[in-house]
Coordinates of C-alpha atoms in Angstrom, one line a residue:
Chain A
X2 CA 0.0 0.0 0.0
X3 CA 2.5 2.6 -1.1
X4 CA 1.0 6.0 -1.0
X5 CA -1.2 6.6 -4.1
X6 CA -2.1 10.3 -3.7
X7 CA -3.1 10.2 -7.4
X8 CA -6.2 8.3 -6.4
X9 CA -7.3 10.7 -3.6
X10 CA -10.2 12.9 -4.6
X11 CA -11.3 16.4 -3.9
X12 CA -14.9 17.1 -2.9
X13 CA -16.7 20.4 -3.3
X14 CA -20.0 20.9 -1.5
X15 CA -22.1 23.9 -2.4
X16 CA -25.1 25.1 -0.5
X17 CA -26.0 21.6 0.9
X18 CA -29.3 21.5 2.7
X19 CA -31.2 18.5 4.1
X20 CA -34.7 18.6 5.5
X21 CA -36.6 15.7 7.1
X22 CA -40.2 17.0 6.9
X23 CA -40.1 20.4 8.6
X24 CA -36.9 19.6 10.4
X25 CA -33.8 21.2 8.8
X26 CA -30.9 18.9 9.5
X27 CA -28.5 20.9 7.3
X28 CA -28.7 24.4 6.1
X29 CA -26.5 25.9 3.3
X30 CA -23.2 24.0 4.0
X31 CA -20.5 25.0 1.6
X32 CA -17.0 23.6 1.9
X33 CA -14.2 22.1 0.0
X34 CA -12.4 18.9 1.1
X35 CA -9.0 19.0 -0.4
X36 CA -7.2 16.0 -2.1
X37 CA -5.6 13.8 0.5
X38 CA -6.6 15.9 3.5
X39 CA -7.9 14.6 6.9
X40 CA -11.0 16.5 7.7
X41 CA -12.9 16.0 10.9
X42 CA -16.6 16.9 11.2
X43 CA -17.1 18.0 14.8
X44 CA -20.2 19.0 16.7
X45 CA -22.6 18.0 19.4
X46 CA -25.2 15.4 18.7
X47 CA -27.9 16.7 16.4
X48 CA -25.6 19.3 14.9
X49 CA -25.8 17.8 11.4
X50 CA -22.3 16.4 11.1
X51 CA -23.5 12.8 10.6
X52 CA -26.2 13.9 8.1
X53 CA -23.5 15.7 6.2
X54 CA -21.4 12.5 6.1
X55 CA -24.5 10.6 4.9
X56 CA -24.9 13.2 2.1
X57 CA -21.3 12.7 1.1
X58 CA -21.7 9.0 1.1
X59 CA -24.8 9.2 -1.1
X60 CA -27.1 7.4 1.4
X61 CA -29.0 10.7 2.1
X62 CA -29.7 12.8 -1.0
X63 CA -29.4 16.5 -0.2
X64 CA -32.6 18.6 -0.4
X65 CA -30.6 21.5 -1.9
X66 CA -27.1 22.1 -3.2
X67 CA -24.6 20.2 -5.3
X68 CA -21.7 17.9 -4.6
X69 CA -18.8 17.7 -7.0
X70 CA -16.1 15.0 -7.0
X71 CA -13.0 16.1 -8.8
X72 CA -15.1 18.6 -10.7
X73 CA -17.8 16.1 -11.8
X74 CA -21.3 16.4 -10.4
X75 CA -22.0 13.4 -8.1
X76 CA -25.1 14.8 -6.3
X77 CA -27.4 12.1 -7.8
X78 CA -24.9 9.3 -8.0
X79 CA -26.0 6.4 -5.6
X80 CA -23.6 5.2 -2.9
X81 CA -22.9 1.9 -4.9
X82 CA -21.3 3.9 -7.7
X83 CA -19.3 6.4 -5.6
X84 CA -16.7 3.9 -4.6
X85 CA -16.0 5.5 -1.3
X86 CA -14.8 3.5 1.7
X87 CA -17.0 3.7 4.8
X88 CA -16.3 2.7 8.4
X89 CA -19.4 2.7 10.6
X90 CA -20.1 3.1 14.3
X91 CA -20.3 -0.5 15.5
X92 CA -18.0 -1.7 12.6
X93 CA -20.8 -3.2 10.4
X94 CA -18.7 -6.4 9.7
X95 CA -20.3 -9.3 8.0
X96 CA -20.9 -11.7 10.9
X97 CA -21.0 -14.9 9.0
X98 CA -17.6 -14.3 7.2
X99 CA -14.1 -14.7 8.5
X100 CA -11.7 -11.7 8.7
X101 CA -10.2 -12.7 5.3
X102 CA -13.7 -13.1 3.7
X103 CA -14.8 -9.7 5.1
X104 CA -11.8 -8.0 3.5
X105 CA -12.1 -9.9 0.2
X106 CA -15.8 -9.0 -0.2
X107 CA -15.3 -5.6 -1.8
X108 CA -12.6 -7.0 -4.0
X109 CA -14.9 -9.8 -5.2
X110 CA -17.6 -7.1 -5.9
X111 CA -15.1 -5.4 -8.1
X112 CA -14.4 -8.7 -9.9
X113 CA -10.7 -8.5 -9.3
X114 CA -8.7 -11.7 -10.2
X115 CA -8.4 -14.4 -7.7
X116 CA -4.6 -14.1 -7.4
X117 CA -4.9 -10.3 -7.0
X118 CA -7.5 -10.7 -4.3
X119 CA -5.4 -13.2 -2.3
X120 CA -2.3 -10.9 -2.6
X121 CA -4.2 -7.8 -1.6
X122 CA -6.0 -9.4 1.4
X123 CA -2.7 -10.8 2.7
X124 CA -1.0 -7.5 2.3
X125 CA -3.7 -5.5 4.1
X126 CA -4.1 -8.0 6.9
X127 CA -0.4 -7.6 7.5
X128 CA -0.7 -3.8 7.5
X129 CA -3.4 -3.8 10.2
X130 CA -1.7 -6.6 12.1
X131 CA -4.4 -9.2 12.1
X132 CA -2.3 -12.1 10.7
X133 CA -3.1 -14.6 13.4
X134 CA -6.8 -13.8 13.3
X135 CA -7.4 -14.2 9.6
X136 CA -9.7 -17.2 9.9
X137 CA -11.7 -16.0 12.8
X138 CA -15.2 -14.5 12.6
X139 CA -16.0 -11.0 13.9
X140 CA -17.7 -12.4 17.1
X141 CA -14.4 -14.0 18.1
X142 CA -12.5 -10.7 18.0
X143 CA -12.1 -7.9 20.5
X144 CA -13.5 -4.4 19.8
X145 CA -10.1 -3.1 18.6
X146 CA -9.6 -6.0 16.3
X147 CA -13.0 -5.6 14.8
X148 CA -12.3 -2.0 14.2
X149 CA -9.1 -3.0 12.4
X150 CA -11.0 -5.4 10.2
X151 CA -13.5 -2.6 9.3
X152 CA -10.6 -0.3 8.4
X153 CA -8.9 -3.0 6.4
X154 CA -12.1 -3.9 4.5
X155 CA -12.7 -0.3 3.5
X156 CA -9.1 0.4 2.6
X157 CA -8.6 -2.8 0.7
X158 CA -10.0 -1.5 -2.6
X159 CA -8.1 1.8 -2.4
X160 CA -11.1 4.2 -2.4
X161 CA -10.5 7.8 -3.4
X162 CA -12.4 9.0 -0.3
X163 CA -12.8 7.3 3.1
X164 CA -15.7 8.2 5.3
X165 CA -15.8 7.4 9.1
X166 CA -18.9 7.7 11.2
X167 CA -17.7 7.9 14.8
X168 CA -15.8 4.6 14.5
X169 CA -14.0 4.8 17.9
X170 CA -17.0 5.7 20.1
X171 CA -17.3 2.2 21.5
X172 CA -13.6 1.8 22.4
X173 CA -12.0 2.4 25.7
X174 CA -9.6 5.3 26.1
X175 CA -6.3 3.4 25.6
X176 CA -7.5 1.6 22.6
X177 CA -8.9 4.8 21.2
X178 CA -5.5 6.5 21.4
X179 CA -3.9 3.5 19.8
X180 CA -6.4 3.5 17.0
X181 CA -6.0 7.2 16.4
X182 CA -2.3 6.8 15.9
X183 CA -3.0 4.0 13.5
X184 CA -5.5 6.2 11.6
X185 CA -2.9 8.9 11.2
X186 CA -0.4 6.3 9.9
X187 CA -2.9 4.8 7.5
X188 CA -3.8 8.3 6.3
X189 CA -0.2 9.1 5.6
X190 CA 0.5 5.7 4.0
X191 CA -2.5 5.7 1.7
X192 CA -2.6 9.4 0.9
X193 CA -6.4 9.0 0.6
X194 CA -8.9 11.8 1.5
X195 CA -10.3 11.1 5.0
X196 CA -13.5 12.5 6.3
X197 CA -14.1 11.7 10.0
X198 CA -17.2 12.4 12.1
X199 CA -16.7 12.7 15.9
X200 CA -18.2 14.5 18.9
X201 CA -14.9 14.2 20.7
X202 CA -13.0 17.4 20.4
X203 CA -9.7 15.9 21.6
X204 CA -10.0 13.3 18.9
X205 CA -10.6 16.0 16.3
X206 CA -7.6 18.0 17.4
X207 CA -5.4 14.9 17.4
X208 CA -6.3 13.5 14.1
X209 CA -7.1 16.1 11.5
X210 CA -5.4 18.5 9.2
X211 CA -8.6 20.6 9.3
X212 CA -11.8 20.6 11.5
X213 CA -15.2 21.6 10.4
X214 CA -17.4 22.6 13.3
X215 CA -21.2 22.0 13.0
X216 CA -24.0 23.3 15.1
X217 CA -27.7 23.4 14.5
X218 CA -27.3 22.2 11.0
X219 CA -24.9 24.9 10.0
X220 CA -21.2 24.9 9.3
X221 CA -19.8 27.2 12.0
X222 CA -16.2 27.3 11.1
X223 CA -13.6 25.3 9.1
X224 CA -9.9 25.4 9.5
X225 CA -6.7 23.9 10.9
X226 CA -7.1 22.8 14.6
X227 CA -4.9 25.6 15.8
X228 CA -6.8 28.4 14.0
X229 CA -10.1 27.1 15.3
X230 CA -8.8 26.9 18.9
X231 CA -7.0 30.2 18.9
X232 CA -9.2 32.2 16.5
X233 CA -12.8 31.0 16.9
X234 CA -15.1 33.0 14.7
X235 CA -18.1 32.9 17.0
X236 CA -19.1 32.1 20.6
X237 CA -20.3 28.6 19.8
X238 CA -17.0 27.5 18.4
X239 CA -15.1 29.3 21.2
X240 CA -17.1 27.5 23.9
X241 CA -17.4 24.1 22.1
X242 CA -13.7 23.5 21.6
X243 CA -11.9 23.6 24.9
X244 CA -12.5 25.8 27.9
X245 CA -12.7 29.5 27.6
X246 CA -13.3 32.5 29.8
X247 CA -15.9 35.1 28.6
X248 CA -16.0 38.6 30.1
X249 CA -18.4 41.4 29.2
X250 CA -16.6 44.5 28.0
X251 CA -18.3 47.9 27.6
X252 CA -16.3 50.7 25.8
X253 CA -13.0 49.1 26.4
X254 CA -13.7 48.9 30.1
X255 CA -14.0 45.8 32.2
X256 CA -15.3 46.0 35.8
X257 CA -14.2 49.6 36.0
X258 CA -10.7 49.1 34.6
X259 CA -9.6 50.2 31.2
X260 CA -8.3 47.4 29.0
X261 CA -6.9 47.0 25.5
X262 CA -9.1 45.1 23.1
X263 CA -8.7 44.1 19.5
X264 CA -11.6 44.9 17.2
X265 CA -14.8 46.2 18.6
X266 CA -14.8 48.1 21.9
X267 CA -17.9 46.4 23.5
X268 CA -18.9 42.8 23.6
X269 CA -17.7 39.5 25.0
X270 CA -14.0 39.2 25.6
X271 CA -12.7 35.6 25.3
X272 CA -9.5 34.3 26.7
X273 CA -8.3 30.6 26.9
X274 CA -7.4 29.4 30.5
X275 CA -3.7 28.8 29.6
X276 CA -3.3 32.4 28.4
X277 CA -4.2 34.0 31.7
X278 CA -1.8 34.6 34.6
X279 CA -2.3 35.8 38.2
X280 CA -0.7 38.7 40.1
X281 CA -0.9 39.2 43.9
X282 CA -0.9 43.0 43.5
X283 CA -2.8 45.2 41.1
X284 CA -0.5 45.5 38.0
X285 CA 0.5 49.1 37.2
X286 CA -0.4 48.7 33.5
X287 CA -1.8 46.0 31.2
X288 CA -5.1 44.1 31.2
X289 CA -6.2 42.8 34.6
X290 CA -9.3 42.0 36.6
X291 CA -9.6 41.7 40.4
X292 CA -10.9 38.3 41.6
X293 CA -11.0 36.0 44.6
X294 CA -9.4 32.6 44.4
X295 CA -12.1 30.0 44.9
X296 CA -10.4 26.7 44.3
X297 CA -7.1 25.3 43.0
X298 CA -6.5 21.8 41.6
X299 CA -2.9 20.5 41.3
X300 CA -2.5 18.6 38.0
X301 CA 1.2 18.1 38.0
X302 CA 2.9 20.4 35.5
X303 CA 0.0 22.8 35.6
X304 CA -2.4 23.9 38.3
X305 CA -6.0 24.7 37.6
X306 CA -7.4 27.8 39.3
X307 CA -11.0 28.7 39.7
X308 CA -11.6 32.5 40.3
X309 CA -14.6 34.7 40.7
X310 CA -14.3 38.4 39.7
X311 CA -15.8 41.1 41.8
X312 CA -18.4 41.5 39.0
X313 CA -19.4 37.9 39.5
X314 CA -17.9 36.3 36.4
X315 CA -16.4 32.8 36.8
X316 CA -12.9 32.3 35.5
X317 CA -10.8 29.2 34.9
X318 CA -7.0 29.5 34.7
X319 CA -4.4 26.9 33.7
X320 CA -1.1 28.1 35.2
X321 CA 2.3 26.3 35.2
X322 CA 2.8 25.1 38.7
X323 CA 6.4 26.5 38.7
X324 CA 5.0 30.0 38.3
X325 CA 2.8 29.8 41.4
X326 CA 3.7 31.4 44.7
X327 CA 3.6 29.0 47.7
X328 CA 0.8 29.4 50.2
X329 CA -1.8 30.4 47.8
X330 CA -5.1 29.4 49.4
X331 CA -8.7 29.7 48.5
X332 CA -10.1 33.0 49.6
X333 CA -7.0 35.0 48.6
X334 CA -7.7 38.3 46.7
X335 CA -5.6 38.3 43.5
X336 CA -5.6 39.7 40.0
X337 CA -6.0 37.8 36.7
X338 CA -4.0 39.2 33.8
X339 CA -3.5 38.6 30.1
X340 CA -1.9 40.1 27.1
X341 CA -4.2 41.6 24.6
X342 CA -3.0 39.6 21.6
X343 CA -4.2 36.4 23.3
X344 CA -7.7 37.7 23.8
X345 CA -10.4 38.2 21.2
X346 CA -13.8 39.7 21.0
X347 CA -16.8 37.4 20.2
Chain B
X50 CA -33.0 -18.5 37.9
X51 CA -34.0 -17.9 41.5
X52 CA -36.2 -20.1 43.6
X53 CA -39.2 -17.8 43.2
X54 CA -38.9 -18.1 39.4
X55 CA -39.0 -21.8 39.8
X56 CA -42.1 -21.6 41.9
X57 CA -43.8 -19.5 39.2
X58 CA -43.1 -22.3 36.7
X59 CA -44.7 -24.9 39.1
X60 CA -48.3 -24.8 37.8
X61 CA -47.2 -25.1 34.2
X62 CA -45.0 -28.1 35.0
X63 CA -47.9 -29.7 36.9
X64 CA -50.2 -29.1 34.0
X65 CA -47.7 -30.5 31.4
X66 CA -47.2 -33.6 33.6
X67 CA -50.9 -34.2 34.0
X68 CA -51.9 -33.4 30.4
X69 CA -49.0 -34.7 28.4
X70 CA -46.4 -36.7 30.3
X71 CA -48.7 -39.1 32.2
X72 CA -50.8 -39.9 29.1
X73 CA -47.7 -40.3 27.0
X74 CA -46.3 -42.8 29.5
X75 CA -49.6 -44.6 29.2
X76 CA -49.2 -44.7 25.4
X77 CA -45.6 -46.0 25.8
X78 CA -46.9 -48.8 28.0
X79 CA -49.6 -49.8 25.5
X80 CA -46.9 -49.9 22.8
X81 CA -45.1 -52.7 24.6
X82 CA -48.0 -54.5 26.2
X83 CA -50.8 -54.6 23.6
X84 CA -52.0 -57.1 22.7
X85 CA -49.1 -59.0 24.5
X86 CA -45.9 -57.8 26.0
X87 CA -42.9 -57.4 23.7
X88 CA -41.4 -55.1 21.0
X89 CA -43.3 -56.7 18.1
X90 CA -45.5 -53.6 17.6
X91 CA -42.3 -51.6 17.0
X92 CA -41.1 -54.1 14.5
X93 CA -44.5 -53.8 12.7
X94 CA -44.4 -50.0 12.8
X95 CA -41.0 -50.0 11.1
X96 CA -41.5 -52.9 8.6
X97 CA -45.2 -53.1 7.8
X98 CA -45.4 -52.0 4.1
X99 CA -48.6 -49.9 4.7
X100 CA -47.1 -48.1 7.7
X101 CA -43.8 -47.6 5.7
X102 CA -45.6 -46.1 2.7
X103 CA -47.5 -43.8 5.0
X104 CA -44.4 -42.7 6.8
X105 CA -42.6 -42.1 3.5
X106 CA -45.5 -40.1 2.2
X107 CA -45.7 -38.2 5.5
X108 CA -42.0 -37.3 5.2
X109 CA -42.3 -36.3 1.5
X110 CA -45.4 -34.1 2.2
X111 CA -43.8 -32.5 5.2
X112 CA -40.5 -31.8 3.3
X113 CA -42.4 -30.2 0.5
X114 CA -44.6 -28.2 2.9
X115 CA -41.6 -27.1 4.8
X116 CA -39.7 -25.8 1.8
X117 CA -42.7 -24.1 0.2
X118 CA -43.9 -22.6 3.5
X119 CA -40.5 -21.2 4.5
X120 CA -39.8 -19.8 1.1
X121 CA -43.2 -18.1 1.0
X122 CA -42.9 -16.9 4.6
X123 CA -39.4 -15.5 3.8
X124 CA -40.9 -13.3 1.1
X125 CA -43.8 -12.2 3.3
X126 CA -41.5 -11.4 6.2
X127 CA -39.2 -9.4 3.9
X128 CA -42.2 -7.3 2.8
X129 CA -43.4 -7.1 6.4
X130 CA -40.1 -5.9 7.8
X131 CA -38.6 -3.9 5.0
X132 CA -41.4 -2.1 3.2
X133 CA -43.7 0.9 3.6
X134 CA -46.6 1.1 6.0
X135 CA -49.3 0.2 3.5
X136 CA -47.6 -3.0 2.4
X137 CA -46.8 -3.8 6.0
X138 CA -50.4 -3.5 7.0
X139 CA -51.5 -5.7 4.1
X140 CA -49.1 -8.4 5.1
X141 CA -50.2 -8.2 8.7
X142 CA -53.8 -8.7 7.7
X143 CA -53.0 -11.6 5.4
X144 CA -51.0 -13.3 8.1
X145 CA -53.0 -12.5 11.2
X146 CA -56.6 -13.0 10.0
X147 CA -56.1 -16.6 8.9
X148 CA -54.1 -17.2 12.0
X149 CA -57.2 -16.6 14.2
X150 CA -59.5 -18.8 12.1
X151 CA -59.9 -22.4 13.1
X152 CA -58.0 -25.0 11.2
X153 CA -61.2 -26.8 10.4
X154 CA -62.8 -23.7 8.9
X155 CA -59.8 -23.1 6.8
X156 CA -59.7 -26.7 5.5
X157 CA -63.3 -26.5 4.4
X158 CA -62.6 -23.1 2.9
X159 CA -59.9 -24.7 0.7
X160 CA -62.3 -27.5 -0.2
X161 CA -64.8 -24.9 -1.4
X162 CA -62.1 -23.3 -3.5
X163 CA -60.3 -26.3 -4.9
X164 CA -62.9 -29.1 -5.3
X165 CA -64.1 -30.3 -8.7
X166 CA -67.2 -28.1 -8.4
X167 CA -65.3 -25.5 -6.4
X168 CA -64.9 -21.8 -7.2
X169 CA -61.7 -22.1 -9.1
X170 CA -62.8 -25.0 -11.4
X171 CA -66.2 -23.4 -12.0
X172 CA -64.5 -20.1 -13.1
X173 CA -61.9 -21.8 -15.2
X174 CA -64.6 -23.8 -17.0
X175 CA -66.8 -20.8 -17.5
X176 CA -63.9 -18.9 -19.0
X177 CA -63.3 -21.9 -21.3
X178 CA -59.7 -22.3 -20.1
X179 CA -60.3 -25.9 -19.2
X180 CA -62.9 -28.6 -20.3
X181 CA -62.6 -30.9 -17.3
X182 CA -62.1 -29.9 -13.7
X183 CA -58.6 -29.9 -12.4
X184 CA -58.2 -32.4 -9.6
X185 CA -56.9 -30.3 -6.7
X186 CA -58.3 -32.1 -3.7
X187 CA -58.4 -35.7 -2.5
X188 CA -54.7 -35.7 -3.4
X189 CA -51.3 -34.5 -2.1
X190 CA -51.7 -31.2 -3.9
X191 CA -54.7 -30.2 -1.8
X192 CA -53.1 -31.4 1.4
X193 CA -49.9 -29.4 0.6
X194 CA -51.9 -26.2 -0.2
X195 CA -54.0 -26.5 3.0
X196 CA -50.9 -27.2 5.2
X197 CA -48.8 -24.5 3.7
X198 CA -51.6 -22.0 4.2
X199 CA -52.0 -23.0 7.8
X200 CA -48.3 -23.0 8.6
X201 CA -47.1 -19.7 7.0
X202 CA -47.8 -17.5 10.0
X203 CA -45.7 -19.8 12.2
X204 CA -42.8 -19.4 9.8
X205 CA -43.1 -15.7 9.3
X206 CA -42.6 -14.8 13.0
X207 CA -39.2 -16.3 13.6
X208 CA -37.9 -15.2 10.1
X209 CA -39.2 -11.6 10.7
X210 CA -37.4 -11.6 14.1
X211 CA -34.1 -12.6 12.4
X212 CA -34.6 -9.9 9.8
X213 CA -35.2 -7.2 12.3
X214 CA -31.9 -8.2 14.0
X215 CA -29.9 -7.5 10.8
X216 CA -27.8 -4.4 11.4
X217 CA -28.8 -1.9 8.7
X218 CA -25.3 -0.5 8.7
X219 CA -23.9 -3.8 7.5
X220 CA -26.0 -3.6 4.4
X221 CA -25.0 0.1 4.0
X222 CA -21.4 -0.9 4.2
X223 CA -21.9 -3.4 1.5
X224 CA -23.6 -0.8 -0.7
X225 CA -20.8 1.6 -0.2
X226 CA -18.5 -1.1 -1.6
X227 CA -20.5 -1.2 -4.7
X228 CA -22.4 -4.5 -4.0
X229 CA -25.6 -4.9 -6.0
X230 CA -28.9 -5.6 -4.4
X231 CA -28.9 -9.2 -5.6
X232 CA -25.5 -9.8 -4.1
X233 CA -26.4 -8.1 -0.8
X234 CA -29.5 -10.2 -0.6
X235 CA -28.0 -13.6 -1.3
X236 CA -24.5 -13.2 0.1
X237 CA -25.3 -11.1 3.2
X238 CA -29.0 -10.8 4.1
X239 CA -30.0 -14.5 3.6
X240 CA -26.9 -15.9 5.5
X241 CA -27.5 -13.3 8.3
X242 CA -31.1 -14.4 8.7
X243 CA -30.2 -18.1 8.7
X244 CA -31.0 -18.7 12.4
X245 CA -34.6 -17.5 11.6
X246 CA -34.8 -19.8 8.5
X247 CA -33.6 -22.8 10.5
X248 CA -36.0 -22.0 13.3
X249 CA -38.9 -21.7 10.9
X250 CA -38.0 -24.9 9.1
X251 CA -37.8 -26.8 12.4
X252 CA -41.1 -25.4 13.6
X253 CA -42.9 -26.1 10.4
X254 CA -41.5 -29.5 9.8
X255 CA -42.3 -30.7 13.4
X256 CA -45.7 -29.2 13.3
X257 CA -46.6 -30.7 9.9
X258 CA -45.5 -34.2 11.0
X259 CA -48.5 -34.3 13.3
X260 CA -51.1 -32.8 11.0
X261 CA -54.4 -34.5 11.1
X262 CA -57.4 -32.4 10.2
X263 CA -56.1 -30.8 7.1
X264 CA -54.9 -34.1 5.4
X265 CA -58.0 -35.8 6.5
X266 CA -60.3 -33.2 4.8
X267 CA -58.2 -32.2 1.8
X268 CA -56.7 -35.6 1.2
X269 CA -60.0 -37.3 1.4
X270 CA -58.6 -40.5 2.7
X271 CA -56.3 -40.9 -0.3
X272 CA -53.1 -39.3 1.0
X273 CA -53.1 -40.6 4.5
X274 CA -50.4 -39.2 6.7
X275 CA -49.1 -40.8 9.9
X276 CA -51.3 -39.0 12.3
X277 CA -54.4 -40.1 10.4
X278 CA -53.1 -43.6 10.2
X279 CA -52.7 -43.6 14.0
X280 CA -56.3 -42.4 14.3
X281 CA -57.5 -45.2 12.0
X282 CA -55.6 -47.8 14.0
X283 CA -57.2 -46.5 17.2
X284 CA -60.8 -46.1 16.0
X285 CA -61.5 -47.9 12.7
X286 CA -59.5 -51.1 12.6
X287 CA -58.3 -51.1 16.1
X288 CA -54.8 -52.1 16.9
X289 CA -54.0 -49.9 19.9
X290 CA -50.6 -51.4 20.3
X291 CA -49.5 -50.5 16.8
X292 CA -51.0 -47.0 17.1
X293 CA -49.1 -46.5 20.3
X294 CA -45.8 -47.7 18.8
X295 CA -46.3 -45.4 15.8
X296 CA -46.9 -42.5 18.1
X297 CA -43.7 -43.3 20.0
X298 CA -41.7 -43.6 16.8
X299 CA -43.1 -40.2 15.6
X300 CA -42.4 -38.6 18.9
X301 CA -38.8 -40.0 19.0
X302 CA -38.2 -38.8 15.4
X303 CA -39.4 -35.3 16.3
X304 CA -37.2 -35.3 19.4
X305 CA -34.1 -36.3 17.4
X306 CA -34.8 -33.6 14.9
X307 CA -35.2 -30.9 17.5
X308 CA -32.0 -32.0 19.2
X309 CA -30.1 -31.8 15.9
X310 CA -31.4 -28.4 14.9
X311 CA -30.9 -26.9 18.4
X312 CA -27.3 -28.2 18.4
X313 CA -26.6 -26.7 15.0
X314 CA -28.2 -23.4 16.0
X315 CA -26.2 -23.4 19.2
X316 CA -22.9 -23.9 17.3
X317 CA -23.7 -21.1 14.9
X318 CA -24.5 -18.6 17.5
X319 CA -21.5 -19.6 19.7
X320 CA -19.0 -19.0 16.9

């Protein structure tokens, strides 16, 4: 399975909408999935991310909009003819077939030669490390092994696009991390376009080259993980991905103290917990807000602080333990500070 | 199972013992004591040419009935489980209404339809399609029709259950790989519903072995099956010992069949 980026495809979705009766599952989703990229569709349940994947797969025809595959219209092409690889939640293995038979199935569908099928199945079984289980049926395998069979079966016929519907949601944490590493490796080795649905933000950050965030049937933001985390375009994205502190600002003033803001002068100021620091005295200059320390949690390298400002806003800070003064106890009056380039207005 | 659960089973066990076990032990005793002690009635039951031919006919009819019933039930169950609400309702009506009508009524119903002066022959003759009535009763054809009709609901339920257990995503996965509907049906759907098919076949076959009313009415005494023969040996040319021996042989055959099928089902689900 040497990388065959020539086979990877680009998908352009324009104005995709999907209604079920009066319920709008998707509204006007427009995005481009680049050749060979690893795109994660992230959102809470009911956000439309799975519906969008089903539209990509062809199982749910969109109510509005067009889908293009490498510049050709594929909106009305049924899933059988798209030739995409799919991995489902719950693996969807053929229960009456062995591991080998499961993986050979799509190759038989494509009427490949017997010798080629044998060679290809052996090759891919080796890649996913299932050599000793090749004659077992799915019921005799662990969750992680079944997951590998599902991956192998979808990758076996070298599809131009791979679609994943929350494939790791049933796995325990360790196995999940292991499978995520494997996914990244397979993505690198195959060079295929991967589209991956998840509701787990950590998984999205770990895996993807870009993340598309969905909420209420709309695409909220799409971009590399770091952009989305550090420059969220709206409040939903800011609050959905990681923790964030939100403080109301009026005319560049926060709780009576003048602060520097980027962009508009009034609105909600957002700062990530790891970009805030504490000071024991009121700083002479710079952005700061007075607060009382309510709780602190030692997490090894970092310590998590819970603060409440005089105005009643709750703050969470993630501070390197090495920077903290000894003897800091709940109830202490302190100041929370930040630099203005780390804060943004929502 | 706790002790209290066992207590709840008590009345049922008592009823089964009183209504089935004790009478059956009585039948077993007859089979080795009437008219004199010994196993000669079993020898007769297994070697008598008349009994043999009835047994062979019974097995042949039951095998045909099983295959036809399960095939028809499979199609009905498929519509029932996988189609729109109108078709579903129609199938439910077609299955459930006959299910509630007595076996006797249904056998006479078929007689009215199939006999030489029945509805079908009258119509076909009036339309000039045939000159002479088709012989559809008082033969195996009539018996098979009546039995299949009676047994279909019993086969639909286990098959439909197996179909409902098929994970839709498995079929979607196959479609995404480009598999045609025919391939998905024969290579995935049918094998995945195999436990239901096996269960339905067992149920229908065992049930059909003991059929009495339907063959008696629609066979008209010409295609006697084993249950009818037992009845004849009890009440028309009495030989209670032979009737009892045939009953025991039938019972033993059914027992062996059930054991074999259960073992096969168990092995499949265990793997």
